[in-house]
Amino acid sequence: MSDKTWRKRALVVAAGVGVSAVVLAGCTSPGGTDGGEAAPEVVDTQIILAETNETTSFNAATPQSNLDINGKLWYATHETFAYINDQMEVVPNESFGTMEKTSDDPLTVKYTLSDNAQWSDGTPVTTDDLLLGWASGSGYYDDATLDEEGAVTAGTQYFTIAGSTSGLEDTEVPEVSDDKKSLTLIYDTPYVDWNLQWLLDQDANPVPFHVIAEQTGVTAEDFVAALQETPRGNPDAPAEPNETIKTVADFWNTGFDVTSLPDDESLYLSNGPFIVDSWEPTQSMTLKANENYKGDHKPAYSTLVFRFVGDSQAQVTALQNGEVDIINPQAGGDTLQLLESIEGIQILTGPQLSYDHVDLSHKGEWADPAIREAFMKIIPRQQIVDTVVKPINPDATVLNSQTYVTSQTEPYEKTIQTNGSDAYTDVDIEGAKELLAGRTPTARILYNINNPNRVAAFEAIQATATEAGFVVEDIGREDWSAQLESDIYDVSIFGWISPGVGNEDIPQIFASDGGSNFTGVSIPEVDELAAQIQQMTDPADVEEARIQVDQLLFEDYYGLPIFQSPGVEAHTDRISGVTFMANQTGPIWNFWEWTAEDAAE
């Protein structure tokens, strides 16, 4: 995939991202390799995986780094208390640590780190790292007031995160054990996705605190004391910023962003099976086995290579030529047909938990709902589906919901009956002209010029928008994702891809203060539902709330979904153990179970 993810990993990622409403009460039994099994014999060989986007950061939790490739790199080089398998089950990872709900009233969860959990420089993972994750993911100390552009007008915003703080903001400063092995979260209110903290929530997943200490001069003792002594932030009564916390936050926010491999190896430490070994910008990144890794997910091969191949047809060619072993293209047009003509490969297909969409700015001239409604009337969604998706999935239909995808059959069918999407079934040029009433608004359209699906969508929209009277400016670019928080565009075409569990997408994307609210949409009723949904324990209540949000977004002329993305993965016969994964992790979800028959050429 390309693009964004939902953060919180019931977060969405820009891809790319997709939507899911699976409600989990606790962890399930493992669906893959887990503790207690003998470590595989490691073969000195490599596996090469083609990826659409290039790495931009070793901290995947900030708005500018919320890309699926950064999340995949994090996944290969980091571990946490559980992972999600291809059945969308939460699988415990006790070789890293355990999580135990010890009370329902108040909701209390204890996390205990294993002795195996350590960083690649030999430093143990401790509650210092978890506390940093809690502080970054909770927004506990923020007392900032933001304007409609997202700029701080008063108070202090410490950690800037891609996701929402839902759940963690309702906890108090965690309790930690003297040996720095256990941390306990106590929630002020019930939280439906409690078992996804430090799993899906990369905002809270730890980067090594001892590295930030070395970079900033803030000791662990001073940081912990500052967290314990500083009261919860109150935007109605902002205080002077705590300089200790702010110093740590400032480095966390940008200190791990990169364009090439840093000379300072501490900036890309690992606590997982692999560690970054080398990086050839625009070409590939090579990971090698982490010699200090002691967990249960040790692969049977020594090297994993991410090769950056943006074009889907180029990925197919690279697979055919033996230049890569596994591809996960954003398939379109004749991708599947090309793959079916190649011998010696395995093809895996299925619907992804992702969707392409057109989002409209709620700022400046586009704050006028008539302009947004007019633009929604001219988006040729059926044409885009026919061009991009139907060659892969002949049964594909236009997506008509912002909160469910078509494969979520029952709730999807319910929401499209009431959300108002039927007003945009056909292109309505005359209706758009009537709304514009002679005006010729400028539509600056942002998209990924290296993604053929997005190029096709832009070209189709450009034609109908121009006919209706919009002045279209093409601002497609390679660094589209870095511009999502900027004001250089009025319309964006990209995708969201979800983890397949949890309910963080609503507060993350659609709440006024959501970390991935790039449009400036602000609907009080949505904000209220976004807060309530995290405390709902009945799936029926969650479904009803998501359907309400969907309707409110259409009434506000938020933009339009286009289609649920079809998934296509393929690998050479020399690789075994790859299974289709619908969510943002893609085929890499079980990389430790892959095997290679022989050394790569």
Coordinates of C-alpha atoms in Angstrom, one line a residue:
M1 CA 0.0 0.0 0.0
S2 CA 0.9 3.6 -0.2
D3 CA -0.3 6.4 2.0
K4 CA -1.6 6.8 5.5
T5 CA -2.6 4.7 8.4
W6 CA -4.9 5.2 11.3
R7 CA -2.7 5.9 14.2
K8 CA -3.6 4.1 17.4
R9 CA -3.4 1.2 15.1
A10 CA -6.8 1.2 15.7
L11 CA -5.5 3.8 13.9
V12 CA -5.6 4.6 10.5
V13 CA -2.7 5.0 8.3
A14 CA -2.5 7.2 5.2
A15 CA -1.9 5.0 2.4
G16 CA -3.1 4.9 2.2
V17 CA -6.2 3.8 5.3
G18 CA -9.3 1.7 6.0
V19 CA -12.0 1.4 8.5
S20 CA -12.9 -1.3 10.9
A21 CA -15.3 -1.6 13.8
V22 CA -14.2 -4.8 15.5
V23 CA -14.8 -4.6 19.2
L24 CA -12.5 -6.7 21.4
A25 CA -12.9 -7.4 25.1
G26 CA -9.5 -9.0 25.5
C27 CA -6.8 -11.0 23.9
T28 CA -7.4 -14.1 21.9
S29 CA -5.3 -17.2 21.8
P30 CA -2.4 -17.1 19.4
G31 CA -2.9 -17.5 15.7
G32 CA 0.8 -17.8 14.8
T33 CA 4.1 -18.8 16.2
D34 CA 4.4 -17.9 19.9
G35 CA 6.3 -18.5 23.1
G36 CA 7.5 -21.9 24.1
E37 CA 8.7 -23.1 20.6
A38 CA 12.3 -23.6 19.8
A39 CA 14.0 -20.8 17.8
P40 CA 14.4 -21.7 14.1
E41 CA 17.8 -22.3 12.6
V42 CA 18.9 -19.1 10.9
V43 CA 19.9 -19.4 7.3
D44 CA 22.3 -16.8 5.8
T45 CA 19.9 -15.6 3.2
Q46 CA 17.8 -12.6 2.4
I47 CA 14.2 -11.9 1.5
I48 CA 13.4 -8.8 -0.6
L49 CA 10.0 -7.1 -0.1
A50 CA 8.8 -4.4 -2.6
E51 CA 7.2 -1.4 -0.9
T52 CA 5.5 1.6 -2.5
N53 CA 6.7 4.3 -0.2
E54 CA 10.1 5.1 1.3
T55 CA 11.0 5.4 4.9
T56 CA 10.8 9.0 6.4
S57 CA 11.2 8.4 10.1
F58 CA 12.2 6.0 12.9
N59 CA 9.3 7.3 15.0
A60 CA 6.1 6.3 13.1
A61 CA 3.7 8.1 15.5
T62 CA 3.9 11.8 14.4
P63 CA 1.5 13.4 11.9
Q64 CA 4.3 13.8 9.3
S65 CA 5.5 10.2 9.8
N66 CA 2.2 8.5 9.8
L67 CA 2.9 6.4 6.7
D68 CA 2.4 2.7 6.3
I69 CA 6.0 2.1 5.4
N70 CA 7.2 3.7 8.6
G71 CA 4.8 1.4 10.5
K72 CA 6.1 -1.7 8.7
L73 CA 9.6 -0.7 9.5
W74 CA 8.6 -0.3 13.1
Y75 CA 6.9 -3.7 13.0
A76 CA 10.1 -5.4 11.8
T77 CA 12.3 -3.7 14.3
H78 CA 10.2 -3.4 17.4
E79 CA 7.9 -5.5 19.6
T80 CA 5.2 -4.9 22.1
F81 CA 2.7 -6.9 24.2
A82 CA 0.7 -8.4 21.3
Y83 CA 0.2 -8.4 17.6
I84 CA -2.7 -8.9 15.2
N85 CA -2.9 -12.0 13.1
D86 CA -4.6 -12.5 9.7
Q87 CA -7.9 -13.4 11.4
M88 CA -7.9 -10.0 13.1
E89 CA -7.3 -11.5 16.5
V90 CA -5.1 -10.0 19.2
V91 CA -2.3 -12.4 19.9
P92 CA -0.3 -12.1 23.1
N93 CA 3.5 -11.8 22.9
E94 CA 4.6 -12.9 26.3
S95 CA 8.3 -13.1 25.2
F96 CA 8.1 -9.2 25.3
G97 CA 5.8 -8.9 28.3
T98 CA 2.3 -9.5 29.6
M99 CA -0.8 -7.3 30.0
E100 CA -3.4 -8.2 32.7
K101 CA -6.7 -6.5 33.5
T102 CA -6.7 -6.6 37.2
S103 CA -9.9 -4.6 37.9
D104 CA -13.1 -3.5 36.0
D105 CA -14.0 -0.7 38.5
P106 CA -11.9 1.3 38.0
L107 CA -10.5 -0.3 34.8
T108 CA -6.9 -1.2 35.8
V109 CA -4.4 -2.9 33.5
K110 CA -0.9 -4.0 34.6
Y111 CA 1.9 -4.4 32.0
T112 CA 5.0 -6.4 33.0
L113 CA 8.1 -6.5 30.8
S114 CA 9.9 -9.7 30.2
D115 CA 13.6 -10.0 30.9
N116 CA 14.0 -10.7 27.2
A117 CA 12.9 -7.2 26.2
Q118 CA 15.9 -5.2 25.4
W119 CA 17.2 -2.7 22.9
S120 CA 19.8 -3.6 20.3
D121 CA 22.5 -1.8 22.2
G122 CA 21.9 -4.2 25.1
T123 CA 19.9 -1.7 27.2
P124 CA 16.8 -3.3 28.8
V125 CA 13.4 -2.0 27.8
T126 CA 12.0 -0.5 31.1
T127 CA 9.1 1.5 32.4
D128 CA 11.1 4.7 31.5
D129 CA 10.3 3.8 27.8
L130 CA 6.7 2.9 28.6
L131 CA 6.2 6.2 30.5
L132 CA 7.5 8.1 27.6
G133 CA 5.0 6.2 25.4
W134 CA 2.2 7.1 27.9
A135 CA 3.2 10.7 28.0
S136 CA 3.3 11.0 24.2
G137 CA 0.1 9.1 23.6
S138 CA -2.1 10.6 26.3
G139 CA -1.8 14.3 25.8
Y140 CA -2.1 14.4 29.6
Y141 CA 0.0 17.6 30.0
D142 CA -1.3 19.6 27.0
D143 CA -3.1 22.8 27.8
A144 CA -3.0 24.3 24.3
T145 CA -5.8 26.0 22.5
L146 CA -5.6 25.5 18.7
D147 CA -7.1 27.6 16.0
E148 CA -8.9 26.2 13.0
E149 CA -5.6 25.8 11.2
G150 CA -4.3 23.6 14.0
A151 CA -1.8 26.3 15.3
V152 CA -1.3 26.8 19.0
T153 CA -2.8 30.2 20.1
A154 CA -2.4 29.7 23.8
G155 CA -0.8 27.2 26.2
T156 CA 1.4 24.3 25.3
Q157 CA 1.1 21.3 23.1
Y158 CA 3.9 18.9 24.0
F159 CA 3.9 15.8 21.9
T160 CA 2.3 16.1 18.4
I161 CA 0.8 12.7 17.6
A162 CA -0.9 11.4 14.4
G163 CA -3.7 9.7 16.3
S164 CA -6.2 10.7 18.9
T165 CA -5.5 10.4 22.7
S166 CA -8.7 8.4 23.2
G167 CA -8.4 6.1 26.2
L168 CA -5.0 7.2 27.5
E169 CA -6.2 10.7 28.2
D170 CA -8.6 9.1 30.7
T171 CA -5.8 7.6 32.7
E172 CA -3.8 9.1 35.6
V173 CA 0.0 9.2 35.7
P174 CA 0.9 5.4 35.7
E175 CA 2.2 3.6 38.7
V176 CA 5.6 1.9 38.1
S177 CA 7.4 -0.8 40.1
D178 CA 10.7 -0.1 41.7
D179 CA 12.5 -2.6 39.4
K180 CA 11.1 -0.7 36.4
K181 CA 9.6 -3.9 35.0
S182 CA 5.9 -3.2 35.6
L183 CA 3.6 -0.3 34.8
T184 CA -0.1 0.0 35.8
L185 CA -2.7 2.1 34.0
I186 CA -5.8 3.2 35.9
Y187 CA -8.7 4.5 33.8
D188 CA -11.1 7.2 34.9
T189 CA -13.8 5.8 32.6
P190 CA -14.4 2.5 30.8
Y191 CA -12.3 2.1 27.6
V192 CA -13.4 -0.5 25.1
D193 CA -10.0 -0.9 23.4
W194 CA -7.9 -1.2 26.6
N195 CA -6.1 -4.3 25.2
L196 CA -4.8 -2.3 22.2
Q197 CA -2.7 0.1 24.1
W198 CA 1.0 -0.3 23.2
L199 CA -0.2 -2.6 20.4
L200 CA -2.0 -0.5 17.9
D201 CA -1.2 2.8 19.4
Q202 CA 2.2 3.7 18.0
D203 CA 1.8 7.1 19.6
A204 CA 2.4 5.2 22.9
N205 CA 4.7 2.5 21.6
P206 CA 8.1 3.3 23.1
V207 CA 11.1 4.8 21.4
P208 CA 14.1 4.3 23.7
F209 CA 14.1 6.9 26.4
H210 CA 17.8 6.5 27.1
V211 CA 18.5 7.7 23.6
I212 CA 16.5 10.8 24.1
A213 CA 18.3 11.3 27.4
E214 CA 21.6 11.2 25.6
Q215 CA 20.3 13.6 22.9
T216 CA 18.7 16.1 25.3
G217 CA 20.6 15.8 28.6
V218 CA 17.3 15.0 30.4
T219 CA 17.9 12.1 32.8
A220 CA 15.3 9.4 33.4
E221 CA 15.0 10.5 37.0
D222 CA 14.3 14.1 36.1
F223 CA 11.8 13.1 33.4
V224 CA 9.9 10.7 35.7
A225 CA 9.8 13.4 38.4
A226 CA 8.5 15.9 36.0
L227 CA 5.7 13.6 34.9
Q228 CA 4.7 12.9 38.5
E229 CA 4.9 16.5 39.7
T230 CA 3.2 18.3 36.7
P231 CA -0.6 18.5 36.9
R232 CA -2.9 17.5 34.1
G233 CA -3.1 20.3 31.5
N234 CA -6.1 22.6 31.4
P235 CA -6.7 24.7 28.3
D236 CA -8.9 27.0 30.3
A237 CA -6.0 27.8 32.7
P238 CA -2.8 27.2 30.8
A239 CA 0.4 27.1 32.8
E240 CA 4.0 27.8 32.1
P241 CA 5.4 24.9 30.1
N242 CA 7.4 22.3 32.0
E243 CA 10.7 22.6 30.3
T244 CA 11.8 19.0 31.1
I245 CA 8.8 17.5 29.4
K246 CA 8.9 20.0 26.6
T247 CA 12.6 19.3 25.9
V248 CA 11.8 15.5 25.6
A249 CA 8.7 16.2 23.5
D250 CA 10.5 18.5 21.1
F251 CA 13.1 15.8 20.3
W252 CA 10.4 13.1 20.1
N253 CA 8.4 15.1 17.6
T254 CA 11.1 15.5 15.0
G255 CA 14.4 14.0 16.2
F256 CA 13.8 10.6 14.5
D257 CA 12.8 12.1 11.1
V258 CA 15.3 11.2 8.4
T259 CA 16.1 11.3 4.7
S260 CA 19.1 9.0 4.9
L261 CA 20.8 6.7 7.4
P262 CA 22.0 8.8 10.3
D263 CA 25.6 8.5 11.5
D264 CA 24.3 8.2 15.0
E265 CA 23.2 4.6 15.3
S266 CA 21.2 5.3 18.5
L267 CA 18.5 6.9 16.4
Y268 CA 17.5 3.6 14.9
L269 CA 17.8 1.2 17.8
S270 CA 15.7 -2.0 17.7
N271 CA 14.0 -4.1 20.3
G272 CA 12.7 -6.5 17.7
P273 CA 14.0 -9.3 15.4
F274 CA 15.7 -7.0 12.9
I275 CA 17.7 -3.8 12.9
V276 CA 18.5 -1.4 10.1
D277 CA 21.8 -2.1 8.5
S278 CA 22.0 0.2 5.5
W279 CA 19.9 2.5 3.4
E280 CA 20.3 3.6 -0.2
P281 CA 17.9 6.5 -0.5
T282 CA 15.2 6.1 -3.1
Q283 CA 16.3 2.6 -3.7
S284 CA 16.2 0.2 -0.7
M285 CA 16.7 -0.3 3.0
T286 CA 18.4 -3.4 4.4
L287 CA 17.7 -4.9 7.8
K288 CA 19.8 -7.5 9.4
A289 CA 19.1 -9.9 12.3
N290 CA 19.3 -8.2 15.7
E291 CA 21.9 -10.1 17.6
N292 CA 20.5 -9.0 21.0
Y293 CA 17.0 -10.1 20.2
K294 CA 15.8 -12.8 22.6
G295 CA 12.1 -13.0 21.8
D296 CA 9.9 -15.7 20.1
H297 CA 9.7 -14.1 16.7
K298 CA 13.2 -14.8 15.4
P299 CA 13.1 -15.5 11.6
A300 CA 14.9 -18.3 9.9
Y301 CA 16.6 -16.0 7.5
S302 CA 19.3 -13.3 8.2
T303 CA 18.3 -10.3 6.1
L304 CA 15.1 -8.5 5.1
V305 CA 15.3 -5.8 2.4
F306 CA 12.7 -3.2 1.7
R307 CA 13.0 -2.2 -1.9
F308 CA 11.2 1.0 -2.8
V309 CA 9.2 0.6 -6.0
G310 CA 6.3 3.0 -6.3
D311 CA 4.7 1.9 -9.5
S312 CA 2.6 -1.3 -9.3
Q313 CA 3.7 -2.5 -12.8
A314 CA 7.3 -2.0 -11.9
Q315 CA 6.7 -4.2 -8.8
V316 CA 5.3 -6.9 -11.0
T317 CA 8.3 -6.6 -13.4
A318 CA 10.7 -6.8 -10.5
L319 CA 9.0 -9.9 -9.2
Q320 CA 9.2 -11.5 -12.6
N321 CA 12.9 -10.7 -13.0
G322 CA 13.7 -12.1 -9.6
E323 CA 14.7 -8.7 -8.2
V324 CA 12.2 -9.0 -5.3
D325 CA 10.6 -11.9 -3.6
I326 CA 7.3 -10.4 -2.4
I327 CA 5.2 -7.6 -3.7
N328 CA 2.2 -5.8 -2.2
P329 CA 1.3 -3.3 -4.9
Q330 CA -1.6 -0.9 -4.9
A331 CA -3.0 -2.9 -7.7
G332 CA -4.9 -1.3 -10.5
G333 CA -5.7 -1.8 -14.2
D334 CA -3.9 -4.9 -15.5
T335 CA -1.9 -5.8 -12.4
L336 CA -3.6 -9.1 -11.7
Q337 CA -3.6 -10.0 -15.4
L338 CA 0.1 -9.4 -15.6
L339 CA 0.7 -11.5 -12.5
E340 CA -1.3 -14.4 -13.8
S341 CA 1.0 -14.5 -16.8
I342 CA 4.1 -15.2 -14.7
E343 CA 5.2 -18.7 -13.9
G344 CA 6.8 -19.7 -10.6
I345 CA 4.9 -17.3 -8.3
Q346 CA 2.0 -17.5 -5.9
I347 CA -0.8 -14.8 -6.0
L348 CA -2.9 -13.9 -3.0
T349 CA -6.0 -11.7 -3.3
G350 CA -8.8 -10.3 -1.1
P351 CA -10.5 -7.1 0.0
Q352 CA -8.3 -4.7 2.0
L353 CA -9.4 -2.8 5.1
S354 CA -8.6 0.4 3.2
Y355 CA -10.4 2.8 1.0
D356 CA -9.6 5.7 -1.4
H357 CA -11.4 8.9 -0.8
V358 CA -11.6 12.6 -1.7
D359 CA -11.4 15.0 1.2
L360 CA -12.4 18.7 1.0
S361 CA -10.9 21.5 3.0
H362 CA -13.1 23.3 5.4
K363 CA -10.9 26.4 5.4
G364 CA -10.8 29.6 3.5
E365 CA -13.1 29.8 0.5
W366 CA -13.9 26.1 1.0
A367 CA -15.5 26.9 4.4
D368 CA -18.5 27.6 2.2
P369 CA -20.6 24.4 2.3
A370 CA -22.1 25.2 -1.1
I371 CA -18.6 25.0 -2.7
R372 CA -18.0 21.6 -1.0
E373 CA -21.4 20.3 -2.0
A374 CA -20.9 21.4 -5.6
F375 CA -17.5 19.6 -5.8
M376 CA -19.0 16.4 -4.3
K377 CA -21.6 16.5 -7.1
I378 CA -18.9 16.3 -9.8
I379 CA -16.7 13.5 -8.5
P380 CA -17.0 10.7 -11.1
R381 CA -16.8 7.8 -8.7
Q382 CA -18.3 5.1 -10.9
Q383 CA -15.9 6.0 -13.7
I384 CA -13.0 5.7 -11.2
V385 CA -14.2 2.4 -9.9
D386 CA -14.6 1.1 -13.5
T387 CA -11.1 2.2 -14.5
V388 CA -9.1 1.3 -11.3
V389 CA -10.9 -1.5 -9.5
K390 CA -13.1 -3.5 -11.8
P391 CA -10.1 -5.0 -13.7
I392 CA -9.1 -6.6 -10.4
N393 CA -12.6 -7.2 -8.9
P394 CA -15.4 -7.2 -11.5
D395 CA -17.9 -7.1 -8.7
A396 CA -16.5 -3.9 -7.2
T397 CA -19.0 -1.1 -6.4
V398 CA -18.7 2.6 -5.4
L399 CA -18.1 3.0 -1.6
N400 CA -20.8 5.0 0.0
S401 CA -19.7 5.3 3.6
Q402 CA -17.0 7.1 5.5
T403 CA -17.2 4.8 8.6
Y404 CA -17.6 1.3 7.0
V405 CA -16.2 -0.5 4.0
T406 CA -18.3 -2.7 1.7
S407 CA -16.9 -6.0 3.1
Q408 CA -18.4 -5.1 6.5
T409 CA -21.7 -6.1 5.0
E410 CA -24.4 -5.7 7.6
P411 CA -23.4 -2.3 9.1
Y412 CA -22.4 -1.0 5.7
E413 CA -25.9 -1.8 4.3
K414 CA -27.5 -0.1 7.3
T415 CA -25.5 3.1 7.1
I416 CA -26.0 3.7 3.3
Q417 CA -29.7 3.6 3.8
T418 CA -29.7 6.8 5.9
N419 CA -26.3 8.6 5.5
G420 CA -27.3 10.6 2.4
S421 CA -24.8 9.1 0.0
D422 CA -27.5 8.4 -2.6
A423 CA -27.3 12.1 -3.5
Y424 CA -24.0 11.5 -5.1
T425 CA -24.7 8.4 -7.2
D426 CA -24.3 10.2 -10.5
V427 CA -22.2 13.1 -11.6
D428 CA -24.4 16.2 -11.6
I429 CA -22.7 19.0 -13.5
E430 CA -25.8 21.2 -13.7
G431 CA -26.5 20.8 -10.0
A432 CA -22.9 21.9 -9.2
K433 CA -23.2 24.9 -11.5
E434 CA -26.4 25.9 -9.8
L435 CA -24.7 25.8 -6.4
L436 CA -21.7 27.8 -7.6
A437 CA -24.0 30.5 -9.1
G438 CA -21.4 31.8 -11.5
R439 CA -18.5 31.5 -9.1
T440 CA -15.3 29.9 -10.3
P441 CA -13.6 28.6 -7.1
T442 CA -10.0 27.4 -7.3
A443 CA -9.6 23.7 -6.6
R444 CA -6.0 22.9 -5.7
I445 CA -5.9 19.1 -5.8
L446 CA -3.2 17.1 -3.9
Y447 CA -2.4 13.5 -4.7
N448 CA 0.5 11.1 -5.1
I449 CA 1.9 11.4 -8.6
N450 CA 3.7 8.1 -8.3
N451 CA 0.5 6.2 -7.7
P452 CA -1.3 5.4 -11.0
N453 CA -4.6 4.9 -9.2
R454 CA -4.5 8.4 -7.8
V455 CA -3.3 9.9 -11.1
A456 CA -6.3 8.2 -12.8
A457 CA -8.7 9.6 -10.1
F458 CA -7.2 13.1 -10.5
E459 CA -7.6 13.2 -14.2
A460 CA -11.2 12.0 -14.1
I461 CA -12.0 14.6 -11.4
Q462 CA -10.2 17.4 -13.2
A463 CA -12.3 17.0 -16.3
T464 CA -15.7 17.1 -14.6
A465 CA -14.6 19.9 -12.1
T466 CA -13.5 22.1 -14.9
E467 CA -16.7 21.5 -16.8
A468 CA -18.7 22.6 -13.7
G469 CA -16.7 25.9 -13.4
F470 CA -13.9 25.0 -10.9
V471 CA -10.4 26.3 -11.7
V472 CA -8.4 23.1 -11.1
E473 CA -4.7 23.4 -10.1
D474 CA -2.7 20.2 -10.3
I475 CA -0.5 20.1 -7.2
G476 CA 0.2 16.4 -7.3
R477 CA 3.6 15.6 -5.9
E478 CA 5.9 12.9 -4.5
D479 CA 5.9 14.4 -1.0
W480 CA 2.1 14.5 -0.9
S481 CA 1.9 13.0 2.6
A482 CA 4.1 15.7 4.1
Q483 CA 1.7 18.3 2.8
L484 CA -1.5 16.9 4.4
E485 CA -1.2 19.3 7.3
S486 CA -0.4 22.3 5.1
D487 CA -2.7 24.8 3.4
I488 CA -1.3 24.3 -0.1
Y489 CA -4.4 22.3 -1.2
D490 CA -8.2 22.4 -1.2
V491 CA -8.9 18.8 -2.2
S492 CA -6.9 15.7 -1.4
I493 CA -7.0 12.2 -2.9
F494 CA -5.5 9.5 -0.8
G495 CA -6.4 6.5 1.2
W496 CA -6.8 5.3 4.8
I497 CA -5.9 1.7 5.8
S498 CA -6.8 0.4 9.2
P499 CA -5.5 -2.4 11.6
G500 CA -8.9 -4.2 11.5
V501 CA -9.5 -3.9 15.2
G502 CA -10.6 -1.1 17.5
N503 CA -12.5 2.1 17.1
E504 CA -9.9 4.9 17.1
D505 CA -10.6 6.0 13.5
I506 CA -13.5 8.2 14.5
P507 CA -11.6 10.4 17.0
Q508 CA -8.4 10.3 15.0
I509 CA -9.8 11.4 11.6
F510 CA -13.1 13.2 12.2
A511 CA -12.9 14.8 15.7
S512 CA -12.1 18.5 15.7
D513 CA -8.8 17.8 17.6
G514 CA -8.1 14.5 15.8
G515 CA -4.4 13.9 15.0
S516 CA -5.3 13.1 11.4
N517 CA -8.0 15.7 10.9
F518 CA -6.4 17.4 7.9
T519 CA -9.6 19.1 6.5
G520 CA -10.4 21.3 9.4
V521 CA -13.8 19.7 9.8
S522 CA -15.4 20.5 13.2
I523 CA -18.8 19.0 14.0
P524 CA -19.7 19.2 17.7
E525 CA -22.0 16.1 17.5
V526 CA -19.2 14.1 15.9
D527 CA -16.8 15.2 18.7
E528 CA -19.3 14.1 21.3
L529 CA -19.8 10.7 19.6
A530 CA -16.0 10.3 19.2
A531 CA -15.6 10.6 22.9
Q532 CA -18.6 8.4 23.7
I533 CA -17.6 5.6 21.4
Q534 CA -14.5 4.8 23.4
Q535 CA -16.5 4.1 26.4
M536 CA -19.1 1.8 24.8
T537 CA -18.9 -1.9 25.6
D538 CA -21.9 -3.0 23.5
P539 CA -21.1 -3.5 19.8
A540 CA -24.6 -2.5 18.9
D541 CA -24.0 0.9 20.5
V542 CA -20.8 1.3 18.7
E543 CA -22.5 0.5 15.4
E544 CA -25.2 3.0 16.0
A545 CA -22.7 5.7 16.9
R546 CA -20.6 5.1 13.7
I547 CA -23.8 5.3 11.6
Q548 CA -24.6 8.6 13.2
V549 CA -21.1 9.9 12.5
D550 CA -21.4 8.8 8.8
Q551 CA -24.6 10.8 8.3
L552 CA -23.2 13.9 10.0
L553 CA -20.2 13.8 7.7
F554 CA -22.3 13.7 4.6
E555 CA -24.5 16.5 5.9
D556 CA -21.4 18.6 6.4
Y557 CA -20.1 17.9 2.9
Y558 CA -16.9 16.4 4.3
G559 CA -16.0 14.7 1.0
L560 CA -16.7 11.4 -0.7
P561 CA -15.3 7.8 -0.3
I562 CA -14.6 6.2 -3.7
F563 CA -13.9 2.5 -3.3
Q564 CA -12.7 -0.2 -1.0
S565 CA -9.3 -1.2 -2.2
P566 CA -8.7 -4.6 -3.6
G567 CA -5.7 -6.4 -2.2
V568 CA -3.2 -8.3 -4.3
E569 CA 0.0 -9.8 -2.9
A570 CA 2.4 -12.1 -4.8
H571 CA 5.6 -13.9 -4.0
T572 CA 8.1 -16.3 -5.7
D573 CA 8.0 -20.0 -5.1
R574 CA 11.2 -19.8 -3.2
I575 CA 9.4 -18.1 -0.3
S576 CA 7.0 -20.0 2.0
G577 CA 4.8 -18.9 4.9
V578 CA 3.3 -15.7 3.3
T579 CA -0.5 -15.3 3.9
F580 CA -2.8 -12.5 2.7
M581 CA -3.3 -9.7 5.3
A582 CA -6.2 -7.3 4.8
N583 CA -5.0 -4.6 7.2
Q584 CA -2.2 -2.0 7.1
T585 CA 0.6 -4.4 8.1
G586 CA 0.2 -6.3 4.8
P587 CA 2.2 -9.5 4.2
I588 CA 4.9 -8.6 6.7
W589 CA 2.5 -9.4 9.6
N590 CA 4.1 -12.8 10.1
F591 CA 7.6 -12.2 8.7
W592 CA 9.1 -14.5 11.4
E593 CA 7.3 -17.4 9.8
W594 CA 8.6 -16.9 6.3
T595 CA 11.3 -19.3 4.9
A596 CA 13.4 -19.1 1.8
E597 CA 14.6 -22.2 0.0
D598 CA 17.9 -20.8 -1.1
A599 CA 20.1 -17.7 -1.0
A600 CA 19.0 -14.8 -3.1
E601 CA 21.1 -14.1 -6.2

